[in-house]
């Protein structure tokens, strides 16, 4: 596929050259889903010109051209590219005396390849010029600005169309757009980039998601804790985060001459709670959970809606146990992670085992032992997994579960990390059966990952149409006119524990229905003269339409199914 | 009472002089519940000496001495106090040439008075020397250290005894002691002063307290929001907090060249949410709530357990409304505040109306109008109240409710504040019936105040023995031996939604009972051979003792009453 995409880039250049004979060419690589070429022309190329260039490309493709590779000397190449100042610039930076060039029709490019044999292998219905953008030559803002033409390219027309459909669908599901439209969250420049403000409907989602996990964990013997958002810098010096993670920690705050930082993670606080009293082997595994909001620096350019933010709430937990309890606990966590993801409608996932990174704490032996245990856990649970080499945290290896949403995109959620370093650094111990001090292992884990990312993913997964149990507003009652507001309120009363709204605004019933559909509310109940008299409601189900009039008992049966 | 207490201070000095003729005296004022005197002696005075001094005081009191006031010149006074260097020091700093002195027996003091006529008015059974402490002369650490002798003094012996009893009871209820003992919260030096860490039982309390209010407010039409813990400094410059409240705001954090601060309050974020979309008069009153954790600087010397901290979670809410809606909303809030305090077992309270402080924003006219509305609300609700002159917030006057705990001590909880400044500063408006922009009023209110203070007060109010609905552990099942652990777990299962623990540790039943009583758990269920056979539990109710064996149905009836 790379060969195909890279070859399309050359065809693009060749076509531009024919349309704009004075064009200077920069670089033109293949990229994910397609290719681009950076080009400078005297008459600027606009989005409107793409159609014309595309047409030219299709014409070129019919010529049955071959991609000829030649190896030549730098001196020879300088002659070939004498009218192409950017190519000469690139040439200067190449090492050695031999360079390779590719010739396609009248176009010759400084290029390592590889390419397809000929344009016969390029399907003229499987590509599309996408957009243009400005790009500095070699990405350096001191260099001239070129026009980058982006194209999509696949092997078959079907692949291209599938991709276009997926992209269109993804745009419709963009959580940044839907999140604001559905009143879930907002950002504000005066508050700061990457700091979401959760609107009432978003706060309901957060509460539902938290309460569900809270119940699961309480039943499983976890103790919940709540810890502050700042703590002395020395805590993170002890933990090693200051050394290994400093670029993500915000600048310190001075309080009476001491340095405090916004917590980038909750672990040191949980360790402090563990250490606040003598611990016995009988207490292990000791499980501590917190919905802890942490703050980590990310460059503003990398921020993205809820999936890349500067402050987020982890569903964090730490489990301290003995070595012989590790496997059982890890297996349980893995299953718990999969169960919870399923609860939220994710049916497919990929599992990754991440190994030792470049920057790490602890011994090689410790890493090997911990990694082996994680591998055993995955194998014994009969779960397929991929290795992510070097993807571990500085204090230990980890298992990540990435869910696939309805569009097949992967999102990192659950992470389960084995840590044999922090217990050392914080001198943690429990008293074993022999009355001796023994060091526990520590597991860090988050099942949702963070509420921000998880809700971002949920919005895209469901395209904002949350299942009944999760919908911020489950039912909206639409009186056909003011006269039926009272009856609507009675119906609301009868629906007791459900999250119900009554649309009392002075609008036509059809407008109320459109509004309710736009808000993606699972059930709309229309009430007017007929319904009031018969003590019924007319039910519209999201995605299904009119279910007709029915008694409340019947409707309750439907929603309780 | 001040005259009595101040006179006791002189009697203390006179008695010390007789016992330690070389004593130098500093100052000796009356204070809350008693008096003190700062004294320097060659032989140091210890706590063990207090009995002897007290005895001497009783002897002195029998002498029937009068307190004689004399006015004299500074020159004359210098002669009188020639052997009292601290008195000479004080003398230097007095203005004018005339000074007054009081003579009691052989003791003469530089003193403005007033005093009682004679020792006949001082009840020798109504005072008690309490403790000693070190104190720098005139509170300046560059001056010499004196010994401060503290005494308690009342009019009658009964008053003294009542106070001593109250004090003893208060010490038993000290939330700092009970809070750690009951596993509710902890502090840690390495985390930082004034930053509580909530332990599992404390987190349960927090959740119960939050969920109760959440339900109340959702039913009342509030929308909950969640906002970040940092925001751009400029927000608080706009709000006026930076100008009027700066000493409580922590030093800024730099993020990509911009200044951010830990939020000292939530209001600017809520204002931003209000302003994120056009608002109509139909939406008013618009009610927005958040359990928002804020951070405010307090000097380390003033920190006190949970009642004075550096980070705390307000049950914050803001209500935007029109002027003609203010009274109704304020009345509702006042009633809601009283209802909620009652729910938590507070039967008595005092209400305060706080008026314009020295540092204020807005016009005098605005202040007058807002204060009048608050007064009307209180009067129409037929509630007694006190005026707290100058106790308002910089942006408006307020009503505070201070509850009285079982010991009769007052604690500030609910606060309801009218604000006619922030809406101006943030240029807030809604569209009225005429399609015109209109500025809303803003009410700030917290019913609990903060979760930290409220839980601190609750612990002291209940002495840690929380009512059934609020107890972190409601029921503990105590198997008399390992053999009955399984039966105990079955009972736990049957108690479904209750918060139940099983005491499976290998301990005698009497030790388990003592432990359960120490943990102040509402019900202990003892299960052994007899109970297992008869399918019963033997119930011990906190504070009542043994209720005998009973079937589970019977026990469930009791707890559901």
Short mmCIF file of N, CA, C and O in Angstrom, two decimals, chain A residues 119-175:
data_model
loop_
_atom_site.label_atom_id
_atom_site.label_comp_id
_atom_site.label_asym_id
_atom_site.label_seq_id
_atom_site.Cartn_x
_atom_site.Cartn_y
_atom_site.Cartn_z
N UNK A 119 1.90 2.67 -13.89
CA UNK A 119 0.61 3.25 -13.51
C UNK A 119 -0.53 2.25 -13.64
O UNK A 119 -1.61 2.49 -13.12
N UNK A 120 -0.29 1.11 -14.30
CA UNK A 120 -1.31 0.07 -14.39
C UNK A 120 -1.76 -0.39 -13.00
O UNK A 120 -2.88 -0.84 -12.80
N UNK A 121 -0.81 -0.30 -12.06
CA UNK A 121 -1.13 -0.76 -10.71
C UNK A 121 -1.89 0.28 -9.88
O UNK A 121 -2.25 0.03 -8.74
N UNK A 122 -2.05 1.46 -10.45
CA UNK A 122 -2.75 2.52 -9.72
C UNK A 122 -4.17 2.66 -10.26
O UNK A 122 -4.37 2.91 -11.45
N UNK A 123 -5.16 2.48 -9.37
CA UNK A 123 -6.56 2.53 -9.76
C UNK A 123 -7.03 3.99 -9.75
O UNK A 123 -7.06 4.63 -8.71
N UNK A 124 -7.43 4.47 -10.91
CA UNK A 124 -7.75 5.91 -10.99
C UNK A 124 -9.08 6.23 -10.31
O UNK A 124 -9.42 7.39 -10.14
N UNK A 125 -9.81 5.21 -9.87
CA UNK A 125 -11.03 5.47 -9.08
C UNK A 125 -10.80 5.27 -7.58
O UNK A 125 -11.71 5.36 -6.79
N UNK A 126 -9.54 4.97 -7.22
CA UNK A 126 -9.26 4.68 -5.80
C UNK A 126 -8.45 5.79 -5.14
O UNK A 126 -7.86 5.59 -4.10
N UNK A 127 -8.42 6.97 -5.79
CA UNK A 127 -7.73 8.09 -5.12
C UNK A 127 -8.61 9.34 -5.20
O UNK A 127 -9.56 9.41 -5.98
N UNK A 128 -8.23 10.32 -4.38
CA UNK A 128 -9.01 11.56 -4.32
C UNK A 128 -8.12 12.63 -3.71
O UNK A 128 -7.46 12.36 -2.70
N UNK A 129 -8.06 13.78 -4.37
CA UNK A 129 -7.33 14.89 -3.73
C UNK A 129 -8.23 15.46 -2.64
O UNK A 129 -9.42 15.71 -2.86
N UNK A 130 -7.64 15.65 -1.46
CA UNK A 130 -8.47 15.92 -0.29
C UNK A 130 -8.55 17.40 0.07
O UNK A 130 -9.62 17.96 0.25
N UNK A 131 -7.38 18.01 0.22
CA UNK A 131 -7.37 19.40 0.69
C UNK A 131 -5.98 19.97 0.48
O UNK A 131 -5.04 19.22 0.17
N UNK A 132 -5.85 21.29 0.63
CA UNK A 132 -4.50 21.85 0.62
C UNK A 132 -4.23 22.54 1.95
O UNK A 132 -5.16 22.85 2.71
N UNK A 133 -2.96 22.72 2.27
CA UNK A 133 -2.57 23.39 3.51
C UNK A 133 -1.21 24.03 3.27
O UNK A 133 -0.52 23.68 2.31
N UNK A 134 -0.85 24.97 4.11
CA UNK A 134 0.47 25.58 4.01
C UNK A 134 1.48 24.76 4.80
O UNK A 134 1.13 24.19 5.82
N UNK A 135 2.71 24.65 4.31
CA UNK A 135 3.73 23.89 5.05
C UNK A 135 5.09 24.49 4.72
O UNK A 135 5.41 24.73 3.54
N UNK A 136 5.89 24.77 5.76
CA UNK A 136 7.24 25.30 5.52
C UNK A 136 8.10 24.20 4.93
O UNK A 136 7.98 23.03 5.31
N UNK A 137 8.97 24.56 4.01
CA UNK A 137 9.91 23.59 3.44
C UNK A 137 10.72 22.96 4.57
O UNK A 137 11.28 23.66 5.41
N UNK A 138 10.73 21.67 4.62
CA UNK A 138 11.41 20.88 5.65
C UNK A 138 10.93 21.19 7.07
O UNK A 138 11.64 21.00 8.05
N UNK A 139 9.69 21.72 7.17
CA UNK A 139 9.07 21.96 8.48
C UNK A 139 9.72 23.06 9.28
O UNK A 139 9.41 23.24 10.46
N UNK A 140 10.59 23.83 8.64
CA UNK A 140 11.32 24.89 9.36
C UNK A 140 10.72 26.23 8.99
O UNK A 140 10.69 26.63 7.83
N UNK A 141 10.24 26.97 10.01
CA UNK A 141 9.52 28.20 9.71
C UNK A 141 10.42 29.31 9.16
O UNK A 141 9.94 30.34 8.74
N UNK A 142 11.75 29.06 9.12
CA UNK A 142 12.64 30.05 8.49
C UNK A 142 12.68 29.83 6.97
O UNK A 142 13.13 30.69 6.23
N UNK A 143 12.23 28.65 6.53
CA UNK A 143 12.21 28.34 5.10
C UNK A 143 10.94 28.87 4.44
O UNK A 143 9.99 29.24 5.13
N UNK A 144 10.92 28.88 3.08
CA UNK A 144 9.71 29.38 2.41
C UNK A 144 8.50 28.47 2.65
O UNK A 144 8.66 27.27 2.92
N UNK A 145 7.32 29.07 2.55
CA UNK A 145 6.07 28.33 2.73
C UNK A 145 5.65 27.71 1.39
O UNK A 145 5.58 28.41 0.38
N UNK A 146 5.40 26.41 1.38
CA UNK A 146 4.93 25.74 0.17
C UNK A 146 3.46 25.39 0.33
O UNK A 146 2.90 25.49 1.42
N UNK A 147 2.85 24.96 -0.75
CA UNK A 147 1.47 24.49 -0.70
C UNK A 147 1.49 22.97 -0.63
O UNK A 147 2.08 22.32 -1.50
N UNK A 148 0.89 22.44 0.41
CA UNK A 148 0.84 20.98 0.53
C UNK A 148 -0.50 20.48 0.00
O UNK A 148 -1.56 20.89 0.49
N UNK A 149 -0.44 19.62 -1.00
CA UNK A 149 -1.67 19.02 -1.53
C UNK A 149 -1.80 17.62 -0.95
O UNK A 149 -0.91 16.78 -1.12
N UNK A 150 -2.89 17.39 -0.23
CA UNK A 150 -3.14 16.08 0.38
C UNK A 150 -4.02 15.24 -0.52
O UNK A 150 -5.01 15.76 -1.08
N UNK A 151 -3.70 13.96 -0.65
CA UNK A 151 -4.57 13.06 -1.39
C UNK A 151 -4.82 11.79 -0.59
O UNK A 151 -4.04 11.41 0.28
N UNK A 152 -5.96 11.16 -0.87
CA UNK A 152 -6.27 9.85 -0.29
C UNK A 152 -5.99 8.83 -1.37
O UNK A 152 -6.25 9.08 -2.55
N UNK A 153 -5.48 7.66 -1.02
CA UNK A 153 -5.26 6.64 -2.05
C UNK A 153 -5.36 5.26 -1.44
O UNK A 153 -4.85 4.99 -0.35
N UNK A 154 -6.06 4.39 -2.17
CA UNK A 154 -6.23 3.00 -1.73
C UNK A 154 -6.02 2.09 -2.93
O UNK A 154 -5.79 2.56 -4.05
N UNK A 155 -6.17 0.79 -2.68
CA UNK A 155 -5.98 -0.14 -3.77
C UNK A 155 -7.23 -0.20 -4.65
O UNK A 155 -7.14 -0.25 -5.87
N UNK A 156 -8.39 -0.20 -3.98
CA UNK A 156 -9.64 -0.33 -4.73
C UNK A 156 -10.56 0.85 -4.47
O UNK A 156 -10.42 1.55 -3.45
N UNK A 157 -11.50 1.02 -5.37
CA UNK A 157 -12.49 2.08 -5.22
C UNK A 157 -13.30 1.86 -3.93
O UNK A 157 -13.63 2.80 -3.22
N UNK A 158 -13.59 0.58 -3.65
CA UNK A 158 -14.39 0.26 -2.46
C UNK A 158 -13.67 0.73 -1.18
O UNK A 158 -14.27 1.33 -0.30
N UNK A 159 -12.37 0.47 -1.16
CA UNK A 159 -11.61 0.89 0.03
C UNK A 159 -11.67 2.40 0.22
O UNK A 159 -11.83 2.89 1.33
N UNK A 160 -11.55 3.12 -0.90
CA UNK A 160 -11.64 4.58 -0.81
C UNK A 160 -13.01 5.01 -0.29
O UNK A 160 -13.12 5.82 0.63
N UNK A 161 -14.06 4.41 -0.86
CA UNK A 161 -15.41 4.78 -0.45
C UNK A 161 -15.69 4.41 1.01
O UNK A 161 -16.31 5.17 1.73
N UNK A 162 -15.19 3.25 1.43
CA UNK A 162 -15.35 2.86 2.84
C UNK A 162 -14.70 3.88 3.75
O UNK A 162 -15.25 4.29 4.77
N UNK A 163 -13.49 4.29 3.33
CA UNK A 163 -12.79 5.27 4.16
C UNK A 163 -13.55 6.59 4.22
O UNK A 163 -13.70 7.19 5.28
N UNK A 164 -14.06 7.04 3.07
CA UNK A 164 -14.79 8.31 3.03
C UNK A 164 -16.04 8.26 3.90
O UNK A 164 -16.38 9.21 4.59
N UNK A 165 -16.70 7.11 3.85
CA UNK A 165 -17.90 6.93 4.65
C UNK A 165 -17.56 6.99 6.15
O UNK A 165 -18.22 7.65 6.95
N UNK A 166 -16.49 6.28 6.50
CA UNK A 166 -16.03 6.25 7.90
C UNK A 166 -15.70 7.65 8.39
O UNK A 166 -16.07 8.05 9.49
N UNK A 167 -15.03 8.40 7.50
CA UNK A 167 -14.62 9.74 7.88
C UNK A 167 -15.84 10.63 8.09
O UNK A 167 -15.91 11.42 9.04
N UNK A 168 -16.79 10.50 7.19
CA UNK A 168 -18.00 11.30 7.30
C UNK A 168 -18.73 10.96 8.61
O UNK A 168 -19.17 11.84 9.35
N UNK A 169 -18.81 9.66 8.88
CA UNK A 169 -19.48 9.19 10.09
C UNK A 169 -18.73 9.71 11.33
O UNK A 169 -19.34 10.16 12.30
N UNK A 170 -17.39 9.66 11.28
CA UNK A 170 -16.58 10.11 12.42
C UNK A 170 -16.79 11.59 12.67
O UNK A 170 -16.85 12.03 13.81
N UNK A 171 -16.93 12.35 11.59
CA UNK A 171 -17.15 13.79 11.76
C UNK A 171 -18.49 14.06 12.44
O UNK A 171 -18.61 14.94 13.27
N UNK A 172 -19.49 13.27 12.06
CA UNK A 172 -20.82 13.43 12.68
C UNK A 172 -20.75 13.09 14.16
O UNK A 172 -21.53 13.59 14.96
N UNK A 173 -19.84 12.16 14.53
CA UNK A 173 -19.74 11.69 15.91
C UNK A 173 -18.73 12.48 16.72
O UNK A 173 -18.55 12.19 17.89
N UNK A 174 -18.07 13.42 16.12
CA UNK A 174 -17.00 14.16 16.83
C UNK A 174 -17.49 14.63 18.20
O UNK A 174 -18.43 15.43 18.29
N UNK A 175 -16.87 14.14 19.25
CA UNK A 175 -17.37 14.45 20.59
C UNK A 175 -17.25 15.93 20.91
O UNK A 175 -17.96 16.46 21.75
#
